[in-house]
């Protein structure tokens, strides 16, 4: 669901896969959690700056049914689909708003083409902040306050997303509101669920006698011993500690920089990593940098036959299939670990992935942000139906809308019980476990066929649900009705060994680093810097992969030296200086956000 900004590009993508994986295997054990809210109360525990409780009875404008059904064009930079929205989502929108959606993704230069034509569409979803600004400056976005549209048709957002709307106003020199960010939170004091969870095959770790793991050297030694007791997977193929994939590589190799994030708590930032505690920037190629440290770790894995040799050419899909077949021992991410592996088939065999982080690590966790993130909902200036567009976006920002587009139609796949707790219906249990499940009347097709193809969210999945009488979040792993006992003996051993019953409880028991939400907005690069940046980052990613596959320490050192030299020649220092200046701006914004909490 999520995509990129200068802060934590892969983190947004990871979060999307996390929730997709939760939906596909959520009914099986090993990854259930209690709420991560630090301020949740019976009335939602929200910041007065952003949210207030509201009735859950969301009525749509009756006049929508005094006209013929209309088709709205949705241009979504985050979409992976082109064409008409089908299935249960289409039925929900038809029933509530008498509309159909035609979705256009940003492929084949669609954004540039539509900008030149002067019409981006009716509803617009920006996955890149720079594109939002270009469209705004070109006059292609509708002013949400024109003709009282926000007041009349966006009342839920106006009442409950005040801080996020004012953030958008502050971004625009004319003081108007042209959009609303995604992943909005009700409180800046809450944190998201951990997804850098250091999952590993706990059943194998138990067999090894729970060896102490303080740092990455201990982790490597533990993995060497783990392969000795489990050399092949369920298909008889060799097992590996890690299986990587290059699909998500950006300015650096994703898995390498993400391991530094999982260990040190430093966030991906430009051409390196950023320490949220101090504001210090660590360039990827600086001597002794966290990036180079983790690069060497993966080379050590390769030299010890612990890294999937197909990693450089793998895709996410081929990687996850190996995880599901027991071919991979661990993952720093939950979506490529427990959420993929912990099926009923595995737990019934006493096989399970559970969290086990090095004791000296301090994994990052992201603070929720009432200002929202840097992807945006907007309405096209040339739309003939800005009122209907506003109604749809407003509904998506209601708790019912957020839950519907995450889990399916209310009453069909989920609902509230008599005590006010959210729960999955029998159908919802099936769809959350298997998205190929056939929907029941009045809906048609499978759950997957009907999933919303806009690929964008409103509230953060870990935000407090303002309709909840008991302060639950939208994240189903936190729901009271989803908590389970140990699903197998190995799971019971994990609980006894850690003294915890959930992943978030375990992760918060040790060290962790909070990356706070703030109003920080990354600066735009000049055309000249973009050219330099592309050359430098291409060099970093290409040579990182070469160094991962170095046959020995000597070749590794040679490749790293060559990477540094070539990147320097392309303009690494210029990129470093720009990112370092951005880091100072980010730290100032975060300090201001913290001051506002006090």
Coordinates of C-alpha atoms in Angstrom, one line a residue:
X1 CA 0.0 0.0 0.0
X2 CA 2.8 2.4 0.8
X3 CA 5.4 4.0 -1.3
X4 CA 8.3 6.3 -1.2
X5 CA 9.7 9.6 0.2
X6 CA 13.2 10.5 1.1
X7 CA 12.6 9.1 4.6
X8 CA 12.5 5.3 4.7
X9 CA 11.5 4.4 1.1
X10 CA 11.8 0.7 1.7
X11 CA 10.1 1.0 5.0
X12 CA 6.9 2.2 3.3
X13 CA 7.1 -0.7 0.8
X14 CA 7.8 -3.1 3.7
X15 CA 4.8 -2.0 5.5
X16 CA 2.6 -2.7 2.5
X17 CA 3.9 -6.2 2.3
X18 CA 3.6 -6.6 6.0
X19 CA -0.1 -6.0 5.9
X20 CA -0.5 -8.1 2.7
X21 CA 1.2 -11.0 4.5
X22 CA -0.8 -10.5 7.6
X23 CA -4.0 -10.8 5.6
X24 CA -2.8 -14.0 3.9
X25 CA -1.6 -15.9 7.0
X26 CA -3.1 -13.9 9.9
X27 CA -5.1 -16.7 11.4
X28 CA -2.1 -18.8 12.3
X29 CA 0.2 -18.3 15.3
X30 CA 3.5 -16.8 16.0
X31 CA 2.9 -13.2 15.1
X32 CA 0.0 -12.0 17.1
X33 CA 0.4 -8.7 19.1
X34 CA -1.1 -6.5 21.6
X35 CA -1.7 -2.8 20.7
X36 CA 1.4 -0.6 20.3
X37 CA -0.6 2.5 21.3
X38 CA 0.9 4.2 24.3
X39 CA -2.0 6.5 24.8
X40 CA -5.0 4.5 23.8
X41 CA -8.0 4.9 26.1
X42 CA -11.6 3.9 26.1
X43 CA -12.4 7.0 24.0
X44 CA -9.5 6.5 21.5
X45 CA -6.7 8.4 23.4
X46 CA -6.3 10.9 20.5
X47 CA -4.5 14.1 20.3
X48 CA -6.8 17.1 20.3
X49 CA -4.8 18.5 17.4
X50 CA -6.1 15.9 15.0
X51 CA -9.0 13.8 16.0
X52 CA -12.3 13.5 17.9
X53 CA -14.6 10.6 18.4
X54 CA -17.4 10.3 15.9
X55 CA -20.5 8.2 15.2
X56 CA -19.8 5.1 13.1
X57 CA -23.0 5.6 11.0
X58 CA -21.7 7.0 7.7
X59 CA -24.4 8.2 5.4
X60 CA -23.8 9.2 1.8
X61 CA -25.5 12.0 -0.2
X62 CA -28.9 10.7 -1.4
X63 CA -28.6 12.9 -4.5
X64 CA -26.0 10.5 -5.8
X65 CA -28.9 8.2 -6.7
X66 CA -30.9 10.9 -8.5
X67 CA -28.5 10.7 -11.4
X68 CA -27.1 8.0 -13.7
X69 CA -24.1 5.9 -12.5
X70 CA -20.9 7.8 -13.3
X71 CA -17.4 6.6 -13.9
X72 CA -14.6 8.4 -12.2
X73 CA -11.0 8.3 -13.4
X74 CA -8.5 7.5 -10.6
X75 CA -4.9 8.3 -11.5
X76 CA -2.8 6.5 -8.9
X77 CA 0.9 6.6 -8.9
X78 CA 0.8 3.7 -6.5
X79 CA -1.4 1.4 -8.5
X80 CA -0.2 -1.8 -10.2
X81 CA -3.4 -2.3 -12.2
X82 CA -5.1 -0.6 -15.1
X83 CA -8.8 -0.7 -15.9
X84 CA -12.2 -0.8 -14.1
X85 CA -12.4 -1.7 -10.4
X86 CA -14.2 -5.0 -10.0
X87 CA -15.5 -7.2 -7.3
X88 CA -16.6 -6.3 -3.8
X89 CA -14.9 -3.0 -3.7
X90 CA -16.8 -2.0 -6.9
X91 CA -20.0 -3.1 -5.3
X92 CA -19.4 -1.1 -2.1
X93 CA -18.7 2.1 -4.1
X94 CA -21.7 1.5 -6.4
X95 CA -24.0 1.0 -3.4
X96 CA -22.7 4.0 -1.5
X97 CA -21.9 6.5 -4.2
X98 CA -23.4 5.2 -7.4
X99 CA -20.0 5.3 -9.1
X100 CA -17.6 3.1 -11.0
X101 CA -13.8 3.6 -11.0
X102 CA -11.4 3.5 -13.9
X103 CA -7.9 3.2 -12.5
X104 CA -4.9 4.4 -14.4
X105 CA -1.4 3.6 -13.0
X106 CA 1.7 5.7 -13.5
X107 CA 3.3 3.5 -16.1
X108 CA 4.8 4.4 -19.5
X109 CA 5.3 8.0 -18.5
X110 CA 1.6 8.5 -17.7
X111 CA 2.2 11.3 -15.2
X112 CA 4.1 13.4 -17.8
X113 CA 1.6 12.7 -20.5
X114 CA -1.4 13.6 -18.4
X115 CA 0.4 16.7 -17.1
X116 CA 1.0 17.8 -20.7
X117 CA -2.7 17.2 -21.4
X118 CA -3.7 19.3 -18.4
X119 CA -5.9 16.7 -16.8
X120 CA -4.7 14.2 -14.3
X121 CA -8.1 12.7 -13.5
X122 CA -10.9 12.9 -11.0
X123 CA -9.3 11.4 -7.9
X124 CA -5.5 11.5 -7.8
X125 CA -3.1 9.5 -5.7
X126 CA 0.5 10.8 -5.5
X127 CA 3.2 8.4 -4.6
X128 CA 5.9 11.0 -5.1
X129 CA 5.8 14.3 -3.3
X130 CA 7.6 16.0 -6.1
X131 CA 4.8 15.1 -8.5
X132 CA 2.2 16.5 -6.1
X133 CA 4.1 19.8 -6.1
X134 CA 4.4 19.8 -9.9
X135 CA 0.7 19.2 -10.3
X136 CA -0.2 21.9 -7.7
X137 CA 2.1 24.4 -9.4
X138 CA 0.5 23.7 -12.8
X139 CA -2.9 24.4 -11.4
X140 CA -4.2 20.8 -11.9
X141 CA -5.4 20.3 -8.4
X142 CA -8.8 21.2 -7.0
X143 CA -8.9 23.5 -4.0
X144 CA -10.7 21.5 -1.3
X145 CA -12.3 24.6 0.3
X146 CA -13.8 25.9 -3.0
X147 CA -17.6 26.2 -2.8
X148 CA -17.5 24.7 0.7
X149 CA -16.8 21.2 -0.7
X150 CA -14.7 20.1 2.2
X151 CA -17.2 21.4 4.7
X152 CA -20.2 19.7 3.1
X153 CA -18.7 16.5 1.7
X154 CA -15.5 16.0 3.7
X155 CA -16.8 16.6 7.2
X156 CA -15.2 13.6 8.8
X157 CA -11.8 14.5 7.5
X158 CA -12.3 18.2 8.5
X159 CA -13.2 17.2 12.0
X160 CA -10.7 14.4 12.6
X161 CA -7.7 15.2 10.3
X162 CA -7.2 18.8 11.3
X163 CA -3.4 18.7 11.7
X164 CA -2.9 16.8 8.4
X165 CA -5.1 19.3 6.5
X166 CA -3.2 22.2 8.0
X167 CA 0.1 20.6 7.1
X168 CA -1.1 20.6 3.5
X169 CA -2.2 24.2 3.7
X170 CA 1.2 25.1 5.0
X171 CA 2.9 23.5 2.1
X172 CA 1.2 25.8 -0.4
X173 CA 2.1 29.4 -0.8
X174 CA -1.5 30.5 -1.5
X175 CA -2.6 29.0 1.8
X176 CA -5.1 26.6 0.2
X177 CA -5.7 22.9 0.8
X178 CA -5.1 20.7 -2.3
X179 CA -4.8 17.3 -0.7
X180 CA -4.4 15.1 2.4
X181 CA -1.5 12.8 3.3
X182 CA -1.7 9.1 4.0
X183 CA -1.0 7.1 7.1
X184 CA -2.5 9.7 9.4
X185 CA -2.4 9.0 13.1
X186 CA -4.7 10.1 16.0
X187 CA -1.7 10.6 18.3
X188 CA 2.0 11.5 17.9
X189 CA 2.7 9.6 21.1
X190 CA 1.9 6.2 19.5
X191 CA 4.3 4.0 17.6
X192 CA 3.7 1.6 14.7
X193 CA 4.0 -2.1 15.0
X194 CA 7.5 -3.4 14.7
X195 CA 8.3 -5.0 11.3
X196 CA 12.1 -5.2 11.8
X197 CA 11.5 -8.2 14.0
X198 CA 14.5 -10.5 13.4
X199 CA 12.5 -13.6 12.7
X200 CA 14.2 -17.0 12.7
X201 CA 13.3 -20.7 12.9
X202 CA 12.8 -20.9 16.7
X203 CA 12.4 -24.7 16.6
X204 CA 15.9 -25.0 15.2
X205 CA 17.2 -22.4 17.7
X206 CA 15.7 -24.4 20.5
X207 CA 17.5 -27.5 19.2
X208 CA 20.8 -25.6 19.4
X209 CA 20.2 -24.9 23.1
X210 CA 19.4 -21.2 22.8
X211 CA 22.9 -19.9 22.2
X212 CA 23.6 -16.4 23.4
X213 CA 23.5 -13.9 20.5
X214 CA 24.8 -10.4 21.4
X215 CA 26.0 -9.1 18.1
X216 CA 26.3 -9.9 14.4
X217 CA 29.4 -12.1 14.9
X218 CA 27.3 -14.2 17.3
X219 CA 24.5 -14.2 14.9
X220 CA 26.7 -15.6 12.1
X221 CA 28.1 -18.3 14.3
X222 CA 24.6 -19.3 15.3
X223 CA 23.5 -19.6 11.7
X224 CA 26.5 -21.7 10.8
X225 CA 25.4 -24.2 13.5
X226 CA 21.8 -24.0 12.4
X227 CA 22.6 -25.2 8.9
X228 CA 24.4 -28.2 10.3
X229 CA 21.2 -29.5 11.8
X230 CA 18.9 -28.5 8.9
X231 CA 20.9 -28.7 5.6
X232 CA 17.9 -29.1 3.3
X233 CA 14.4 -27.8 3.0
X234 CA 11.0 -29.6 2.5
X235 CA 11.9 -30.3 -1.1
X236 CA 15.3 -31.6 -0.4
X237 CA 17.0 -28.4 -1.7
X238 CA 19.8 -26.7 0.2
X239 CA 18.8 -24.3 3.0
X240 CA 20.2 -20.8 3.6
X241 CA 20.2 -18.3 6.4
X242 CA 19.0 -15.5 4.1
X243 CA 17.5 -15.1 0.7
X244 CA 17.7 -11.6 -0.8
X245 CA 16.0 -10.0 -3.8
X246 CA 17.0 -6.9 -5.8
X247 CA 13.5 -5.8 -6.8
X248 CA 13.4 -3.1 -4.0
X249 CA 16.9 -1.7 -4.4
X250 CA 17.0 2.0 -4.6
X251 CA 19.8 4.4 -3.8
X252 CA 21.5 1.4 -2.0
X253 CA 20.9 -2.3 -1.9
X254 CA 17.7 -2.6 0.2
X255 CA 18.5 -5.6 2.3
X256 CA 22.0 -4.4 3.3
X257 CA 20.9 -1.0 4.4
X258 CA 17.8 -2.4 6.0
X259 CA 20.0 -4.7 8.2
X260 CA 21.8 -1.6 9.4
X261 CA 18.3 -0.2 10.2
X262 CA 17.3 -3.3 12.0
X263 CA 20.5 -3.5 14.1
X264 CA 21.4 0.2 14.8
X265 CA 18.0 1.8 14.4
X266 CA 19.4 4.2 11.7
X267 CA 16.8 5.1 9.1
X268 CA 17.4 5.0 5.3
X269 CA 18.1 8.5 4.3
X270 CA 19.2 9.7 0.9
X271 CA 22.6 8.2 0.2
X272 CA 23.1 6.7 3.6
X273 CA 21.5 6.3 7.1
X274 CA 20.2 8.7 9.6
X275 CA 20.3 8.4 13.4
X276 CA 16.9 9.6 14.8
X277 CA 18.4 10.0 18.3
X278 CA 21.3 12.4 17.3
X279 CA 20.5 13.6 13.8
X280 CA 23.9 12.3 12.6
X281 CA 24.1 11.2 9.0
X282 CA 26.2 8.2 8.0
X283 CA 27.1 8.1 4.3
X284 CA 26.9 4.6 2.7
X285 CA 30.6 4.7 1.7
X286 CA 32.1 6.4 4.7
X287 CA 34.9 4.5 6.3
X288 CA 33.5 2.0 8.8
X289 CA 29.9 3.0 7.9
X290 CA 27.0 0.8 9.1
X291 CA 26.2 0.1 5.4
X292 CA 29.7 -1.3 4.7
X293 CA 29.6 -3.2 8.0
X294 CA 26.4 -5.0 7.0
X295 CA 27.7 -5.5 3.4
X296 CA 30.6 -7.5 4.9
X297 CA 28.1 -9.5 7.0
X298 CA 26.3 -10.7 3.9
X299 CA 29.6 -11.5 2.2
X300 CA 30.5 -13.6 5.3
X301 CA 27.2 -15.4 4.8
X302 CA 28.0 -16.1 1.2
X303 CA 31.5 -17.3 2.0
X304 CA 29.9 -19.8 4.5
X305 CA 27.3 -21.0 2.1
X306 CA 24.6 -19.3 4.1
X307 CA 23.3 -16.8 1.5
X308 CA 21.0 -18.0 -1.2
X309 CA 23.2 -17.8 -4.4
X310 CA 20.1 -16.8 -6.4
X311 CA 19.7 -13.6 -4.4
X312 CA 21.1 -11.3 -7.1
X313 CA 18.6 -12.5 -9.7
X314 CA 15.7 -13.4 -7.4
X315 CA 12.3 -11.6 -7.2
X316 CA 10.2 -11.1 -4.1
X317 CA 7.9 -13.9 -5.3
X318 CA 10.7 -16.5 -5.8
X319 CA 12.2 -15.5 -2.4
X320 CA 9.0 -15.9 -0.5
X321 CA 8.3 -19.3 -2.0
X322 CA 11.6 -20.5 -0.6
X323 CA 10.6 -19.1 2.8
X324 CA 7.3 -21.0 2.6
X325 CA 9.1 -24.2 1.9
X326 CA 11.5 -23.9 4.8
X327 CA 14.5 -23.0 2.6
X328 CA 15.4 -19.9 4.6
X329 CA 16.2 -19.7 8.4
X330 CA 15.6 -16.1 9.1
X331 CA 14.5 -12.6 8.0
X332 CA 14.9 -9.2 9.5
X333 CA 11.4 -8.5 8.3
X334 CA 8.2 -10.1 9.7
X335 CA 6.5 -10.2 6.3
X336 CA 9.3 -12.4 4.9
X337 CA 9.6 -14.4 8.1
X338 CA 6.8 -15.4 10.4
X339 CA 4.0 -14.0 8.4
X340 CA 5.0 -16.2 5.4
X341 CA 6.2 -19.3 7.2
X342 CA 3.9 -19.8 10.2
X343 CA 1.1 -21.7 8.4
X344 CA -1.0 -24.3 10.1
X345 CA 0.9 -27.0 8.2
X346 CA 4.2 -25.9 9.7
X347 CA 3.0 -25.2 13.3
X348 CA 1.3 -28.6 13.3
X349 CA 4.8 -30.1 12.7
X350 CA 6.2 -27.9 15.6
X351 CA 8.0 -25.6 13.1
X352 CA 7.7 -21.9 13.7
X353 CA 9.5 -18.6 13.1
X354 CA 9.7 -16.3 16.1
X355 CA 11.6 -13.1 16.9
X356 CA 15.2 -13.3 18.2
X357 CA 17.2 -10.1 17.9
X358 CA 20.9 -9.7 18.9
X359 CA 20.8 -8.3 22.4
X360 CA 23.0 -5.3 21.5
X361 CA 20.8 -4.3 18.6
X362 CA 18.3 -1.5 18.7
X363 CA 15.8 -1.9 15.8
X364 CA 13.9 1.0 14.5
X365 CA 10.2 1.5 15.0
X366 CA 8.3 4.4 13.4
X367 CA 6.4 7.0 15.4
X368 CA 2.9 7.7 14.2
X369 CA 2.3 11.1 12.7
X370 CA -1.0 13.1 13.0
X371 CA 0.4 15.2 10.1
X372 CA 0.3 12.2 7.8
X373 CA 3.0 10.9 5.4
X374 CA 4.3 12.4 2.1
X375 CA 2.0 10.5 -0.3
X376 CA -1.2 12.4 -1.0
X377 CA -4.9 12.1 -1.9
X378 CA -6.1 14.9 -4.2
X379 CA -8.9 15.8 -6.7
X380 CA -8.3 17.0 -10.2
X381 CA -9.0 20.6 -11.0
X382 CA -11.0 19.6 -14.1
X383 CA -13.2 17.0 -12.5
X384 CA -16.9 17.4 -13.2
X385 CA -17.7 15.7 -9.9
X386 CA -15.4 17.2 -7.1
X387 CA -18.3 16.7 -4.6
X388 CA -18.5 12.9 -5.3
X389 CA -14.7 12.6 -5.2
X390 CA -14.7 14.3 -1.9
X391 CA -17.4 12.0 -0.5
X392 CA -15.3 8.9 -1.6
X393 CA -12.1 10.2 0.0
X394 CA -14.0 11.2 3.1
X395 CA -15.5 7.7 3.4
X396 CA -12.0 6.1 3.0
X397 CA -10.9 8.3 6.0
X398 CA -13.8 7.1 8.2
X399 CA -13.1 4.1 10.4
X400 CA -15.6 2.0 8.5
X401 CA -13.9 3.0 5.2
X402 CA -10.4 2.3 6.6
X403 CA -11.5 -1.2 7.8
X404 CA -13.5 -2.0 4.7
X405 CA -10.7 -1.3 2.3
X406 CA -8.3 -3.2 4.5
X407 CA -10.4 -6.3 5.3
X408 CA -13.6 -6.3 3.2
X409 CA -17.2 -5.1 3.6
X410 CA -18.5 -4.5 7.1
X411 CA -20.9 -7.2 8.2
X412 CA -19.6 -9.5 5.6
X413 CA -16.0 -10.0 6.6
X414 CA -15.7 -8.0 9.9
X415 CA -17.8 -6.2 12.5
X416 CA -18.0 -5.2 16.1
X417 CA -19.2 -7.6 18.8
X418 CA -21.6 -6.7 21.6
X419 CA -18.7 -5.6 23.8
X420 CA -17.3 -3.3 21.1
X421 CA -14.4 -5.4 20.0
X422 CA -13.6 -5.9 16.3
X423 CA -13.8 -9.4 15.0
X424 CA -13.6 -11.4 11.7
X425 CA -16.8 -13.2 10.6
X426 CA -16.4 -16.8 9.5
X427 CA -16.0 -15.5 5.9
X428 CA -13.5 -12.9 7.2
X429 CA -11.4 -15.6 8.8
X430 CA -11.3 -17.4 5.5
X431 CA -10.5 -14.3 3.4
X432 CA -7.7 -13.2 5.8
X433 CA -6.1 -16.6 5.5
X434 CA -6.7 -17.2 1.8
X435 CA -7.5 -14.2 -0.5
X436 CA -8.7 -16.6 -3.2
X437 CA -11.8 -17.3 -1.1
X438 CA -15.1 -16.7 -2.9
X439 CA -17.1 -13.8 -1.5
X440 CA -20.7 -14.4 -0.4
X441 CA -23.8 -12.6 -1.6
X442 CA -24.4 -9.7 -2.3
X443 CA -20.8 -9.7 -3.5
X444 CA -19.3 -11.8 -6.3
X445 CA -15.9 -13.1 -7.3
X446 CA -13.0 -13.8 -5.0
X447 CA -11.7 -11.6 -2.2
X448 CA -8.5 -10.9 -4.2
X449 CA -10.3 -10.0 -7.4
X450 CA -12.2 -7.4 -5.5
X451 CA -9.4 -5.8 -3.5
X452 CA -9.1 -2.0 -4.1
X453 CA -6.6 -1.4 -6.8
X454 CA -5.9 2.2 -5.9
X455 CA -3.3 0.9 -3.5
X456 CA -3.4 3.8 -1.0
X457 CA -4.5 4.1 2.6
X458 CA -5.9 6.8 4.8
X459 CA -5.2 6.2 8.5
X460 CA -2.1 4.4 9.7
X461 CA -2.9 0.7 10.2
X462 CA -1.7 1.2 13.8
X463 CA -3.7 4.3 14.5
X464 CA -6.5 4.2 17.1
X465 CA -9.9 3.5 15.6
X466 CA -12.0 6.4 16.6
X467 CA -15.2 4.3 16.4
X468 CA -13.8 1.7 18.8
X469 CA -15.4 1.9 22.3
X470 CA -12.4 0.0 23.6
X471 CA -9.5 1.9 22.0
X472 CA -8.5 -0.8 19.5
X473 CA -6.4 0.0 16.4
X474 CA -7.1 -0.9 12.7
X475 CA -4.4 -3.6 12.9
X476 CA -6.1 -6.9 13.4
X477 CA -3.1 -8.5 15.0
X478 CA -3.9 -6.1 18.0
X479 CA -7.6 -7.1 18.2
X480 CA -8.6 -8.8 21.4
X481 CA -10.5 -11.4 19.3
X482 CA -7.3 -12.3 17.4
X483 CA -5.1 -13.2 20.4
X484 CA -4.2 -16.8 20.7
X485 CA -2.5 -19.3 23.0
X486 CA 0.8 -20.9 21.9
X487 CA 0.2 -22.8 18.7
X488 CA 2.9 -25.5 19.2
X489 CA 5.6 -26.6 21.6
X490 CA 8.2 -24.4 20.0
X491 CA 6.0 -21.4 20.3
X492 CA 5.5 -22.2 23.9
X493 CA 9.2 -22.5 24.4
X494 CA 9.6 -19.0 22.8
X495 CA 7.1 -17.6 25.3
X496 CA 8.8 -19.2 28.2
X497 CA 12.3 -18.3 27.1
X498 CA 11.5 -14.6 26.4
X499 CA 8.8 -14.1 29.0
X500 CA 6.6 -12.5 26.3
X501 CA 3.4 -13.5 24.6
X502 CA 3.6 -11.2 21.6
X503 CA 6.2 -9.8 19.2
X504 CA 5.7 -6.2 20.1
X505 CA 6.0 -7.0 23.8
X506 CA 9.3 -8.8 23.0
X507 CA 10.6 -6.0 20.8
X508 CA 9.9 -3.3 23.4
X509 CA 11.4 -5.4 26.2
X510 CA 14.9 -4.7 24.9
X511 CA 16.5 -1.8 23.1
X512 CA 14.8 -0.1 20.2
X513 CA 14.9 3.3 18.4
X514 CA 11.9 5.4 17.7
X515 CA 11.9 7.4 14.5
X516 CA 9.5 10.2 15.3
X517 CA 6.9 11.6 12.9
X518 CA 7.4 15.2 11.9
X519 CA 6.5 17.8 9.3
X520 CA 9.8 17.2 7.5
X521 CA 9.5 17.4 3.7
X522 CA 12.5 16.5 1.6
X523 CA 13.9 19.2 -0.7
X524 CA 13.8 18.7 -4.5
X525 CA 17.1 17.9 -6.2
X526 CA 18.4 20.1 -9.0
X527 CA 18.5 18.5 -12.5
X528 CA 22.3 18.5 -12.3
X529 CA 22.3 16.8 -8.9
X530 CA 19.8 14.2 -10.1
X531 CA 22.2 13.2 -12.9
X532 CA 25.1 12.9 -10.4
X533 CA 22.9 11.1 -7.9
X534 CA 21.8 8.5 -10.5
X535 CA 25.4 7.7 -11.4
X536 CA 26.6 7.5 -7.8
X537 CA 23.7 5.3 -6.6
X538 CA 23.9 3.0 -9.6
X539 CA 27.6 2.5 -8.8
X540 CA 26.8 1.7 -5.1
X541 CA 24.1 -0.9 -5.9
X542 CA 26.1 -2.6 -8.6
X543 CA 29.3 -2.8 -6.6
X544 CA 27.4 -3.8 -3.5
X545 CA 26.1 -6.9 -5.2
X546 CA 29.6 -7.7 -6.6
X547 CA 31.0 -7.4 -3.1
X548 CA 28.3 -9.6 -1.6
X549 CA 29.5 -12.4 -3.9
X550 CA 33.3 -11.9 -3.3
X551 CA 35.0 -15.3 -2.9
X552 CA 37.2 -14.2 -0.1
X553 CA 38.1 -11.2 2.2
X554 CA 40.8 -10.0 -0.2
X555 CA 38.4 -9.7 -3.2
X556 CA 35.8 -8.1 -0.9
X557 CA 38.2 -5.4 0.1
X558 CA 39.2 -4.8 -3.5
X559 CA 35.7 -4.4 -4.7
X560 CA 34.8 -2.0 -1.8
X561 CA 37.8 0.1 -2.6
X562 CA 36.8 0.2 -6.3
X563 CA 33.3 1.2 -5.3
X564 CA 34.5 4.1 -3.2
X565 CA 36.8 5.3 -5.9
X566 CA 34.3 5.2 -8.7
X567 CA 31.5 6.7 -6.6
X568 CA 33.9 9.5 -5.6
X569 CA 34.6 10.2 -9.3
X570 CA 30.9 10.4 -10.1
X571 CA 30.3 13.0 -7.3
X572 CA 29.7 11.0 -4.1
X573 CA 30.8 14.0 -1.9
X574 CA 28.2 16.3 -3.6
X575 CA 25.5 13.8 -2.8
X576 CA 26.8 13.3 0.7
X577 CA 26.7 17.1 1.3
X578 CA 23.2 17.4 0.1
X579 CA 21.9 14.6 2.2
X580 CA 23.8 15.8 5.3
X581 CA 22.1 19.2 4.9
X582 CA 18.7 17.4 4.6
X583 CA 19.5 15.4 7.8
X584 CA 19.9 18.7 9.7
X585 CA 16.6 19.9 8.4
X586 CA 15.0 16.6 9.4
X587 CA 16.4 16.8 12.9
X588 CA 15.1 20.3 13.4
X589 CA 11.6 19.2 12.3
X590 CA 11.7 16.2 14.6
X591 CA 12.9 18.3 17.6
X592 CA 10.0 20.7 16.9
X593 CA 7.5 17.8 16.8
X594 CA 8.8 16.5 20.1
X595 CA 8.5 19.9 21.7
X596 CA 4.9 20.0 20.6
X597 CA 4.2 16.8 22.4
X598 CA 5.5 18.1 25.7

